[in-house]
PDB file of C-alpha atoms in Angstrom:
ATOM      1  CA  MET A   1     -42.128  26.063  -3.382  1.00 59.00           C
ATOM      2  CA  LYS A   2     -43.423  22.510  -4.431  1.00 61.00           C
ATOM      3  CA  ASN A   3     -41.696  22.441  -7.378  1.00 60.00           C
ATOM      4  CA  TRP A   4     -38.495  23.509  -5.678  1.00 55.00           C
ATOM      5  CA  MET A   5     -38.910  20.931  -3.069  1.00 64.00           C
ATOM      6  CA  ARG A   6     -39.584  18.418  -6.113  1.00 64.00           C
ATOM      7  CA  GLN A   7     -36.417  19.707  -7.839  1.00 59.00           C
ATOM      8  CA  HIS A   8     -33.948  18.609  -4.883  1.00 57.00           C
ATOM      9  CA  TRP A   9     -35.675  15.406  -4.066  1.00 65.00           C
ATOM     10  CA  ARG A  10     -35.142  14.529  -7.711  1.00 68.00           C
ATOM     11  CA  SER A  11     -31.994  15.595  -7.155  1.00 61.00           C
ATOM     12  CA  LEU A  12     -31.090  13.974  -4.353  1.00 61.00           C
ATOM     13  CA  ALA A  13     -32.787  10.473  -5.595  1.00 66.00           C
ATOM     14  CA  VAL A  14     -30.213  10.919  -8.865  1.00 63.00           C
ATOM     15  CA  THR A  15     -27.003  11.365  -6.187  1.00 64.00           C
ATOM     16  CA  LEU A  16     -28.146   8.322  -4.178  1.00 65.00           C
ATOM     17  CA  ALA A  17     -28.673   6.253  -7.598  1.00 64.00           C
ATOM     18  CA  ARG A  18     -25.297   7.008  -8.736  1.00 68.00           C
ATOM     19  CA  LEU A  19     -23.761   6.014  -5.471  1.00 65.00           C
ATOM     20  CA  VAL A  20     -25.794   2.877  -5.956  1.00 68.00           C
ATOM     21  CA  ARG A  21     -24.683   2.406  -9.273  1.00 70.00           C
ATOM     22  CA  THR A  22     -20.620   2.570  -8.673  1.00 69.00           C
ATOM     23  CA  PRO A  23     -20.630   0.727  -4.878  1.00 72.00           C
ATOM     24  CA  LEU A  24     -16.862  -0.076  -5.481  1.00 76.00           C
ATOM     25  CA  ALA A  25     -15.603   3.535  -6.498  1.00 75.00           C
ATOM     26  CA  SER A  26     -18.078   4.803  -4.056  1.00 74.00           C
ATOM     27  CA  VAL A  27     -16.967   2.680  -1.075  1.00 80.00           C
ATOM     28  CA  LEU A  28     -13.257   3.392  -1.874  1.00 81.00           C
ATOM     29  CA  ASN A  29     -14.076   7.201  -2.288  1.00 79.00           C
ATOM     30  CA  ILE A  30     -15.443   7.235   1.190  1.00 81.00           C
ATOM     31  CA  GLY A  31     -12.995   5.191   2.527  1.00 84.00           C
ATOM     32  CA  VAL A  32     -10.445   7.628   1.878  1.00 83.00           C
ATOM     33  CA  VAL A  33     -12.745  10.514   2.905  1.00 83.00           C
ATOM     34  CA  GLY A  34     -13.139   8.237   6.347  1.00 85.00           C
ATOM     35  CA  VAL A  35      -9.455   7.653   6.950  1.00 86.00           C
ATOM     36  CA  ALA A  36      -8.449  11.116   6.460  1.00 84.00           C
ATOM     37  CA  LEU A  37     -11.039  12.366   9.040  1.00 86.00           C
ATOM     38  CA  ALA A  38     -10.078   9.761  11.181  1.00 86.00           C
ATOM     39  CA  LEU A  39      -6.871  10.753  12.114  1.00 84.00           C
ATOM     40  CA  PRO A  40      -7.577  14.143  13.352  1.00 86.00           C
ATOM     41  CA  LEU A  41     -10.708  12.775  15.216  1.00 86.00           C
ATOM     42  CA  ALA A  42      -8.227  10.143  16.771  1.00 84.00           C
ATOM     43  CA  PHE A  43      -5.830  12.928  17.989  1.00 84.00           C
ATOM     44  CA  TYR A  44      -9.083  14.643  19.402  1.00 84.00           C
ATOM     45  CA  VAL A  45     -10.358  12.023  21.430  1.00 84.00           C
ATOM     46  CA  ILE A  46      -7.016  10.995  22.921  1.00 82.00           C
ATOM     47  CA  LEU A  47      -6.392  14.374  23.855  1.00 80.00           C
ATOM     48  CA  ALA A  48      -9.815  14.902  25.307  1.00 79.00           C
ATOM     49  CA  ASN A  49      -9.257  11.834  27.394  1.00 78.00           C
ATOM     50  CA  LEU A  50      -5.600  12.814  28.574  1.00 74.00           C
ATOM     51  CA  GLN A  51      -7.240  16.185  29.924  1.00 72.00           C
ATOM     52  CA  GLY A  52      -9.620  14.164  31.584  1.00 69.00           C
ATOM     53  CA  LEU A  53      -7.486  11.879  33.122  1.00 66.00           C
ATOM     54  CA  ALA A  54      -5.263  14.545  33.924  1.00 62.00           C
ATOM     55  CA  GLN A  55      -8.121  16.404  35.958  1.00 60.00           C
ATOM     56  CA  ASP A  56      -9.236  13.449  37.512  1.00 57.00           C
ATOM     57  CA  LYS A  57      -5.622  11.720  38.867  1.00 56.00           C
ATOM     58  CA  ALA A  58      -3.504  15.067  39.298  1.00 55.00           C
ATOM     59  CA  PRO A  59      -3.303  16.553  42.671  1.00 59.00           C
ATOM     60  CA  THR A  60      -5.218  19.724  43.191  1.00 68.00           C
ATOM     61  CA  PRO A  61      -3.013  22.654  43.355  1.00 72.00           C
ATOM     62  CA  GLN A  62      -3.066  24.572  46.601  1.00 79.00           C
ATOM     63  CA  ILE A  63      -1.931  28.220  47.880  1.00 83.00           C
ATOM     64  CA  SER A  64       0.201  28.044  50.898  1.00 84.00           C
ATOM     65  CA  LEU A  65       0.115  31.438  53.177  1.00 85.00           C
ATOM     66  CA  PHE A  66       2.365  32.195  55.842  1.00 86.00           C
ATOM     67  CA  LEU A  67       2.235  34.879  58.127  1.00 85.00           C
ATOM     68  CA  ALA A  68       4.907  37.430  59.579  1.00 85.00           C
ATOM     69  CA  LEU A  69       6.671  35.896  62.660  1.00 80.00           C
ATOM     70  CA  ASP A  70       5.253  38.789  64.583  1.00 82.00           C
ATOM     71  CA  ALA A  71       1.710  38.341  63.894  1.00 82.00           C
ATOM     72  CA  GLN A  72      -0.579  37.643  66.772  1.00 84.00           C
ATOM     73  CA  PRO A  73      -3.379  35.400  67.355  1.00 83.00           C
ATOM     74  CA  SER A  74      -6.154  37.866  66.121  1.00 87.00           C
ATOM     75  CA  ASP A  75      -4.240  38.519  62.978  1.00 84.00           C
ATOM     76  CA  ALA A  76      -4.676  35.275  62.096  1.00 85.00           C
ATOM     77  CA  ARG A  77      -8.252  34.842  62.893  1.00 87.00           C
ATOM     78  CA  GLU A  78      -8.623  37.864  60.528  1.00 89.00           C
ATOM     79  CA  ILE A  79      -7.010  36.419  57.719  1.00 87.00           C
ATOM     80  CA  GLU A  80      -8.717  33.258  58.269  1.00 87.00           C
ATOM     81  CA  SER A  81     -12.072  35.018  58.108  1.00 88.00           C
ATOM     82  CA  ARG A  82     -11.293  36.958  55.113  1.00 87.00           C
ATOM     83  CA  LEU A  83     -10.208  34.002  53.408  1.00 87.00           C
ATOM     84  CA  LYS A  84     -13.488  31.941  54.286  1.00 88.00           C
ATOM     85  CA  LYS A  85     -15.485  34.600  52.917  1.00 87.00           C
ATOM     86  CA  HIS A  86     -13.506  35.182  49.621  1.00 87.00           C
ATOM     87  CA  ALA A  87     -15.628  34.221  46.710  1.00 85.00           C
ATOM     88  CA  ALA A  88     -12.822  32.660  44.818  1.00 84.00           C
ATOM     89  CA  VAL A  89     -11.718  30.122  47.889  1.00 85.00           C
ATOM     90  CA  ALA A  90     -13.100  27.011  48.650  1.00 84.00           C
ATOM     91  CA  LYS A  91     -11.252  25.655  51.656  1.00 86.00           C
ATOM     92  CA  VAL A  92      -9.234  26.842  54.190  1.00 87.00           C
ATOM     93  CA  ARG A  93      -6.851  24.640  56.372  1.00 86.00           C
ATOM     94  CA  PHE A  94      -5.129  26.733  59.398  1.00 86.00           C
ATOM     95  CA  VAL A  95      -1.813  25.346  60.315  1.00 84.00           C
ATOM     96  CA  ALA A  96      -0.174  26.414  63.764  1.00 82.00           C
ATOM     97  CA  ARG A  97       3.355  27.289  63.761  1.00 73.00           C
ATOM     98  CA  ASP A  98       3.862  24.216  66.733  1.00 74.00           C
ATOM     99  CA  GLN A  99       2.096  21.954  64.531  1.00 77.00           C
ATOM    100  CA  ALA A 100       4.183  22.664  61.185  1.00 69.00           C
ATOM    101  CA  LEU A 101       7.243  22.082  63.567  1.00 67.00           C
ATOM    102  CA  ALA A 102       5.784  18.717  64.661  1.00 71.00           C
ATOM    103  CA  GLU A 103       5.441  17.791  61.340  1.00 68.00           C
ATOM    104  CA  LEU A 104       8.986  18.773  59.807  1.00 62.00           C
ATOM    105  CA  LYS A 105      10.281  16.740  62.727  1.00 65.00           C
ATOM    106  CA  LYS A 106       8.192  13.535  61.993  1.00 66.00           C
ATOM    107  CA  LYS A 107       9.144  14.050  58.317  1.00 63.00           C
ATOM    108  CA  SER A 108      12.394  15.474  58.263  1.00 59.00           C
ATOM    109  CA  GLY A 109      14.230  13.057  60.308  1.00 59.00           C
ATOM    110  CA  LEU A 110      16.222  15.783  61.802  1.00 58.00           C
ATOM    111  CA  SER A 111      14.421  15.975  65.093  1.00 58.00           C
ATOM    112  CA  ASP A 112      18.083  16.719  66.984  1.00 58.00           C
ATOM    113  CA  VAL A 113      18.882  19.794  64.778  1.00 54.00           C
ATOM    114  CA  ILE A 114      15.522  21.191  65.574  1.00 57.00           C
ATOM    115  CA  ALA A 115      15.647  20.395  69.115  1.00 60.00           C
ATOM    116  CA  SER A 116      18.900  22.421  69.428  1.00 57.00           C
ATOM    117  CA  LEU A 117      17.528  25.525  67.637  1.00 61.00           C
ATOM    118  CA  GLY A 118      15.871  26.526  70.912  1.00 60.00           C
ATOM    119  CA  HIS A 119      12.823  28.293  69.539  1.00 65.00           C
ATOM    120  CA  ASN A 120      10.262  27.384  66.735  1.00 67.00           C
ATOM    121  CA  PRO A 121      11.463  29.434  63.670  1.00 69.00           C
ATOM    122  CA  LEU A 122       8.097  28.573  61.725  1.00 76.00           C
ATOM    123  CA  PRO A 123       5.322  31.099  61.276  1.00 82.00           C
ATOM    124  CA  ASP A 124       1.492  29.977  61.356  1.00 82.00           C
ATOM    125  CA  GLY A 125       0.301  29.456  58.068  1.00 85.00           C
ATOM    126  CA  PHE A 126      -2.819  28.338  55.956  1.00 87.00           C
ATOM    127  CA  VAL A 127      -3.294  26.148  53.095  1.00 86.00           C
ATOM    128  CA  ILE A 128      -5.945  27.044  50.263  1.00 85.00           C
ATOM    129  CA  ASP A 129      -8.232  25.490  48.255  1.00 84.00           C
ATOM    130  CA  ALA A 130      -9.485  27.599  45.177  1.00 82.00           C
ATOM    131  CA  LYS A 131     -12.996  26.746  43.645  1.00 79.00           C
ATOM    132  CA  ASP A 132     -11.305  27.416  40.301  1.00 76.00           C
ATOM    133  CA  ASN A 133      -8.153  25.287  39.834  1.00 72.00           C
ATOM    134  CA  THR A 134      -7.021  27.484  36.332  1.00 72.00           C
ATOM    135  CA  SER A 135      -3.648  28.532  36.722  1.00 71.00           C
ATOM    136  CA  ALA A 136      -5.062  32.116  35.572  1.00 76.00           C
ATOM    137  CA  THR A 137      -7.605  32.131  38.728  1.00 78.00           C
ATOM    138  CA  LEU A 138      -4.555  30.472  40.838  1.00 80.00           C
ATOM    139  CA  GLU A 139      -2.559  33.557  40.188  1.00 81.00           C
ATOM    140  CA  LYS A 140      -5.095  36.315  40.429  1.00 84.00           C
ATOM    141  CA  LEU A 141      -5.665  34.944  43.962  1.00 84.00           C
ATOM    142  CA  HIS A 142      -2.015  34.365  44.849  1.00 83.00           C
ATOM    143  CA  ASP A 143      -1.122  38.219  43.890  1.00 86.00           C
ATOM    144  CA  GLU A 144      -4.157  39.304  45.998  1.00 87.00           C
ATOM    145  CA  ILE A 145      -3.485  37.584  49.133  1.00 86.00           C
ATOM    146  CA  LYS A 146       0.096  38.605  48.871  1.00 85.00           C
ATOM    147  CA  THR A 147      -0.679  42.208  49.462  1.00 87.00           C
ATOM    148  CA  TRP A 148      -2.920  41.567  52.541  1.00 88.00           C
ATOM    149  CA  PRO A 149      -1.465  42.724  55.895  1.00 88.00           C
ATOM    150  CA  LYS A 150       0.790  40.240  58.201  1.00 84.00           C
ATOM    151  CA  VAL A 151       1.151  38.096  54.909  1.00 86.00           C
ATOM    152  CA  GLU A 152       5.061  37.357  54.865  1.00 85.00           C
ATOM    153  CA  HIS A 153       5.176  34.784  51.744  1.00 84.00           C
ATOM    154  CA  VAL A 154       2.390  33.272  49.505  1.00 85.00           C
ATOM    155  CA  GLN A 155       3.441  29.918  47.592  1.00 82.00           C
ATOM    156  CA  LEU A 156       1.553  29.032  44.587  1.00 79.00           C
ATOM    157  CA  ASP A 157       1.600  25.126  43.685  1.00 67.00           C
ATOM    158  CA  SER A 158       0.733  25.335  40.188  1.00 62.00           C
ATOM    159  CA  ALA A 159       3.456  24.543  37.978  1.00 65.00           C
ATOM    160  CA  TRP A 160       2.020  21.685  36.947  1.00 65.00           C
ATOM    161  CA  ALA A 161      -1.364  23.418  35.923  1.00 65.00           C
ATOM    162  CA  ARG A 162       0.749  25.876  33.671  1.00 69.00           C
ATOM    163  CA  ARG A 163       2.613  23.119  32.086  1.00 73.00           C
ATOM    164  CA  LEU A 164      -0.517  21.069  31.785  1.00 70.00           C
ATOM    165  CA  ASP A 165      -2.198  23.988  30.018  1.00 72.00           C
ATOM    166  CA  ALA A 166       0.800  24.268  27.658  1.00 77.00           C
ATOM    167  CA  THR A 167       0.999  20.666  26.759  1.00 78.00           C
ATOM    168  CA  LEU A 168      -2.985  20.554  26.190  1.00 76.00           C
ATOM    169  CA  GLN A 169      -2.689  23.801  24.163  1.00 81.00           C
ATOM    170  CA  LEU A 170       0.222  22.377  21.834  1.00 83.00           C
ATOM    171  CA  GLY A 171      -1.809  19.248  21.358  1.00 80.00           C
ATOM    172  CA  ARG A 172      -4.829  21.041  20.077  1.00 81.00           C
ATOM    173  CA  LEU A 173      -2.626  23.094  17.839  1.00 86.00           C
ATOM    174  CA  ILE A 174      -1.587  19.799  16.371  1.00 85.00           C
ATOM    175  CA  VAL A 175      -5.014  18.953  15.880  1.00 82.00           C
ATOM    176  CA  LEU A 176      -6.060  21.855  14.343  1.00 85.00           C
ATOM    177  CA  LEU A 177      -3.286  21.554  11.937  1.00 87.00           C
ATOM    178  CA  LEU A 178      -4.014  17.982  11.199  1.00 83.00           C
ATOM    179  CA  ALA A 179      -7.925  19.014  10.509  1.00 83.00           C
ATOM    180  CA  ALA A 180      -7.014  21.533   8.382  1.00 86.00           C
ATOM    181  CA  LEU A 181      -4.418  19.731   6.172  1.00 84.00           C
ATOM    182  CA  LEU A 182      -6.662  16.759   5.774  1.00 83.00           C
ATOM    183  CA  GLY A 183      -9.858  18.697   5.284  1.00 84.00           C
ATOM    184  CA  PHE A 184      -7.985  20.052   2.384  1.00 87.00           C
ATOM    185  CA  ALA A 185      -7.607  16.813   0.932  1.00 83.00           C
ATOM    186  CA  LEU A 186     -10.932  16.000   1.411  1.00 84.00           C
ATOM    187  CA  VAL A 187     -12.120  18.799  -0.552  1.00 86.00           C
ATOM    188  CA  ALA A 188      -9.480  17.951  -3.235  1.00 86.00           C
ATOM    189  CA  VAL A 189     -10.664  14.266  -3.266  1.00 84.00           C
ATOM    190  CA  THR A 190     -14.003  15.750  -3.882  1.00 84.00           C
ATOM    191  CA  PHE A 191     -13.022  18.279  -6.152  1.00 85.00           C
ATOM    192  CA  ASN A 192     -11.239  15.211  -8.536  1.00 85.00           C
ATOM    193  CA  THR A 193     -14.261  12.858  -8.175  1.00 82.00           C
ATOM    194  CA  ILE A 194     -16.869  15.403  -9.288  1.00 80.00           C
ATOM    195  CA  ARG A 195     -14.573  16.326 -12.153  1.00 84.00           C
ATOM    196  CA  LEU A 196     -14.292  12.573 -13.434  1.00 81.00           C
ATOM    197  CA  GLN A 197     -18.257  12.862 -13.170  1.00 78.00           C
ATOM    198  CA  ILE A 198     -18.762  15.702 -15.178  1.00 78.00           C
ATOM    199  CA  LEU A 199     -16.400  14.677 -17.811  1.00 79.00           C
ATOM    200  CA  THR A 200     -18.299  11.211 -18.064  1.00 77.00           C
ATOM    201  CA  GLN A 201     -21.474  12.862 -18.225  1.00 74.00           C
ATOM    202  CA  ARG A 202     -20.469  15.781 -20.785  1.00 76.00           C
ATOM    203  CA  ALA A 203     -22.985  14.433 -23.747  1.00 77.00           C
ATOM    204  CA  GLU A 204     -25.640  14.689 -21.416  1.00 75.00           C
ATOM    205  CA  ILE A 205     -24.813  18.005 -19.895  1.00 72.00           C
ATOM    206  CA  GLU A 206     -24.337  19.559 -23.171  1.00 73.00           C
ATOM    207  CA  VAL A 207     -27.526  18.341 -24.282  1.00 76.00           C
ATOM    208  CA  ALA A 208     -29.448  19.590 -20.986  1.00 71.00           C
ATOM    209  CA  LYS A 209     -27.613  23.127 -21.499  1.00 73.00           C
ATOM    210  CA  LEU A 210     -29.229  22.700 -25.279  1.00 76.00           C
ATOM    211  CA  ILE A 211     -32.680  22.638 -24.069  1.00 77.00           C
ATOM    212  CA  GLY A 212     -32.267  25.540 -21.637  1.00 72.00           C
ATOM    213  CA  ALA A 213     -30.792  23.885 -18.120  1.00 68.00           C
ATOM    214  CA  THR A 214     -29.124  26.554 -16.289  1.00 73.00           C
ATOM    215  CA  ASN A 215     -25.528  25.882 -14.358  1.00 72.00           C
ATOM    216  CA  PRO A 216     -27.290  25.504 -10.807  1.00 74.00           C
ATOM    217  CA  PHE A 217     -29.894  23.052 -12.270  1.00 75.00           C
ATOM    218  CA  ILE A 218     -26.913  21.190 -13.823  1.00 75.00           C
ATOM    219  CA  ARG A 219     -24.551  21.503 -10.633  1.00 78.00           C
ATOM    220  CA  ARG A 220     -27.254  20.511  -7.980  1.00 80.00           C
ATOM    221  CA  PRO A 221     -26.957  16.420  -8.053  1.00 81.00           C
ATOM    222  CA  PHE A 222     -23.178  16.829  -7.774  1.00 81.00           C
ATOM    223  CA  LEU A 223     -23.297  18.970  -4.834  1.00 82.00           C
ATOM    224  CA  TYR A 224     -25.974  16.543  -3.176  1.00 82.00           C
ATOM    225  CA  TYR A 225     -23.223  14.072  -4.067  1.00 83.00           C
ATOM    226  CA  GLY A 226     -20.215  15.714  -2.612  1.00 83.00           C
ATOM    227  CA  ALA A 227     -22.070  16.305   0.557  1.00 85.00           C
ATOM    228  CA  ALA A 228     -23.516  12.741   0.885  1.00 85.00           C
ATOM    229  CA  MET A 229     -19.668  11.463  -0.058  1.00 85.00           C
ATOM    230  CA  GLY A 230     -18.254  13.644   2.666  1.00 86.00           C
ATOM    231  CA  LEU A 231     -21.545  12.797   5.108  1.00 88.00           C
ATOM    232  CA  ALA A 232     -20.827   8.793   4.879  1.00 88.00           C
ATOM    233  CA  GLY A 233     -16.793   9.821   5.162  1.00 88.00           C
ATOM    234  CA  GLY A 234     -17.641  11.380   8.553  1.00 88.00           C
ATOM    235  CA  ILE A 235     -19.617   8.608   9.644  1.00 90.00           C
ATOM    236  CA  SER A 236     -16.829   6.146   8.375  1.00 90.00           C
ATOM    237  CA  ALA A 237     -14.648   7.855  10.384  1.00 89.00           C
ATOM    238  CA  TRP A 238     -16.486   7.495  13.583  1.00 90.00           C
ATOM    239  CA  ILE A 239     -16.818   4.031  12.961  1.00 90.00           C
ATOM    240  CA  ILE A 240     -12.822   3.617  12.557  1.00 89.00           C
ATOM    241  CA  VAL A 241     -12.306   5.592  15.745  1.00 87.00           C
ATOM    242  CA  TRP A 242     -14.964   3.777  17.604  1.00 88.00           C
ATOM    243  CA  ALA A 243     -13.349   0.511  16.795  1.00 87.00           C
ATOM    244  CA  GLY A 244     -10.078   1.534  17.320  1.00 84.00           C
ATOM    245  CA  LEU A 245     -10.935   2.663  20.997  1.00 83.00           C
ATOM    246  CA  TRP A 246     -12.953  -0.320  21.614  1.00 84.00           C
ATOM    247  CA  LEU A 247      -9.839  -2.566  20.691  1.00 82.00           C
ATOM    248  CA  LEU A 248      -7.743  -0.245  22.932  1.00 80.00           C
ATOM    249  CA  ASN A 249     -10.265  -0.403  25.853  1.00 77.00           C
ATOM    250  CA  ASP A 250      -9.983  -4.066  25.791  1.00 72.00           C
ATOM    251  CA  ARG A 251      -6.256  -4.013  26.031  1.00 72.00           C
ATOM    252  CA  LEU A 252      -6.219  -0.860  28.650  1.00 72.00           C
ATOM    253  CA  GLY A 253      -8.748  -3.065  30.959  1.00 65.00           C
ATOM    254  CA  SER A 254      -6.044  -5.990  31.253  1.00 66.00           C
ATOM    255  CA  LEU A 255      -3.209  -3.671  31.810  1.00 65.00           C
ATOM    256  CA  THR A 256      -4.715  -1.449  34.219  1.00 63.00           C
ATOM    257  CA  GLN A 257      -5.922  -4.199  36.428  1.00 62.00           C
ATOM    258  CA  LEU A 258      -2.340  -5.418  36.921  1.00 59.00           C
ATOM    259  CA  TYR A 259      -1.470  -2.434  38.221  1.00 61.00           C
ATOM    260  CA  GLY A 260      -4.794  -2.147  40.492  1.00 59.00           C
ATOM    261  CA  ALA A 261      -6.374   0.870  38.725  1.00 60.00           C
ATOM    262  CA  SER A 262      -8.925   1.408  36.121  1.00 64.00           C
ATOM    263  CA  PHE A 263      -8.942   3.530  33.075  1.00 65.00           C
ATOM    264  CA  THR A 264     -11.550   3.624  30.264  1.00 72.00           C
ATOM    265  CA  LEU A 265     -10.914   5.845  26.993  1.00 74.00           C
ATOM    266  CA  ARG A 266     -14.452   7.853  26.473  1.00 79.00           C
ATOM    267  CA  HIS A 267     -15.612   7.503  22.907  1.00 78.00           C
ATOM    268  CA  LEU A 268     -16.817  10.706  20.999  1.00 79.00           C
ATOM    269  CA  SER A 269     -19.851  12.584  22.636  1.00 81.00           C
ATOM    270  CA  LEU A 270     -23.352  12.378  20.699  1.00 84.00           C
ATOM    271  CA  PRO A 271     -22.512  16.583  19.880  1.00 86.00           C
ATOM    272  CA  ASP A 272     -19.167  15.968  18.854  1.00 84.00           C
ATOM    273  CA  ALA A 273     -20.153  13.495  16.092  1.00 86.00           C
ATOM    274  CA  ALA A 274     -22.877  15.705  14.870  1.00 88.00           C
ATOM    275  CA  GLY A 275     -20.135  18.187  14.418  1.00 87.00           C
ATOM    276  CA  LEU A 276     -18.118  15.898  12.682  1.00 85.00           C
ATOM    277  CA  CYS A 277     -20.623  14.609  10.368  1.00 88.00           C
ATOM    278  CA  LEU A 278     -22.025  17.985   9.354  1.00 90.00           C
ATOM    279  CA  PHE A 279     -17.970  19.452   9.063  1.00 89.00           C
ATOM    280  CA  ALA A 280     -17.527  16.500   7.014  1.00 89.00           C
ATOM    281  CA  ALA A 281     -20.470  16.801   4.630  1.00 89.00           C
ATOM    282  CA  THR A 282     -19.849  20.853   4.597  1.00 90.00           C
ATOM    283  CA  LEU A 283     -16.239  19.945   3.003  1.00 88.00           C
ATOM    284  CA  GLY A 284     -17.602  17.449   0.815  1.00 87.00           C
ATOM    285  CA  TRP A 285     -20.200  20.076  -0.719  1.00 88.00           C
ATOM    286  CA  LEU A 286     -17.444  22.669  -1.031  1.00 90.00           C
ATOM    287  CA  GLY A 287     -15.205  20.625  -2.937  1.00 87.00           C
ATOM    288  CA  ALA A 288     -17.947  19.484  -5.295  1.00 85.00           C
ATOM    289  CA  TRP A 289     -19.030  23.231  -5.470  1.00 88.00           C
ATOM    290  CA  LEU A 290     -15.659  24.309  -6.704  1.00 87.00           C
ATOM    291  CA  SER A 291     -14.909  21.305  -9.205  1.00 84.00           C
ATOM    292  CA  ALA A 292     -18.470  22.269 -10.821  1.00 82.00           C
ATOM    293  CA  ASN A 293     -18.152  25.673 -11.084  1.00 82.00           C
ATOM    294  CA  ARG A 294     -15.004  25.351 -12.374  1.00 80.00           C
ATOM    295  CA  ASN A 295     -15.632  22.251 -14.791  1.00 74.00           C
ATOM    296  CA  LEU A 296     -19.320  23.262 -16.142  1.00 72.00           C
ATOM    297  CA  ALA A 297     -17.846  26.888 -17.112  1.00 69.00           C
ATOM    298  CA  GLU A 298     -15.647  25.260 -20.105  1.00 66.00           C
ATOM    299  CA  PHE A 299     -19.419  23.700 -21.433  1.00 61.00           C
ATOM    300  CA  ASP A 300     -20.159  26.077 -24.217  1.00 57.00           C
ATOM    301  CA  PRO A 301     -22.761  23.837 -26.623  1.00 52.00           C
ATOM    302  CA  GLU A 302     -23.338  25.601 -30.137  1.00 51.00           C
TER     303      GLU A 302
END
């Protein structure tokens, strides 16, 4: 076990020394990886901020329930009690028909026309706030309530929620496509970098094979190199996006103050940053593994 650990530490030391010996090439390779990862990462962070803004600023969707015109006060009390006990309902407000008519006169400007009707055509109603504002939950609650007795009509204010969900799903798909395409680019960059290193060390590798070194032993430093380059690229991508958000927040602060509002773009969370670094290191390792396996198989020392 100690020998195995010693070999891995030695391979890691060789990898770090190789990165230090070629600083310009290492910085350029890491920069390419960082820019490639920064693009989908920036879209992801902006999408997360837009989702949070929509949840904070968008109006809470409500369900409006209208009773039948022949409903009695006892029917209204029974439905109100049923709504308050419902597990999916957070808040219920009863709107009496006289109150609804008074609000209609006040807001519509048609008080003369309404007065000429001779009777109140509006039913009693309820305004319902759900505990969960997702479109699926609201639709389910809507379909359940409209089957209750003495319920004439149920109106669901969830069109904006469906539009928001569709927009966010499209944004997530775009982020996944970008991540897949640029992740492939990262693997390709690592593949070519490791290939060039193997070609420059061809004589050294052939001598190592002649004295009995196995492919896994020779491959190990290259795998560490690919993982280290991917990890450094992930960190540089995080720095690029963090710097971009810092600059945007500086300008957004001045802009939103002119409108009497306050909005700040949130930075990547710690778990997301760790996931980014792990993802980048894995892609770098994969590119190095593909390149090492492909190119080392061509070596056949005599």
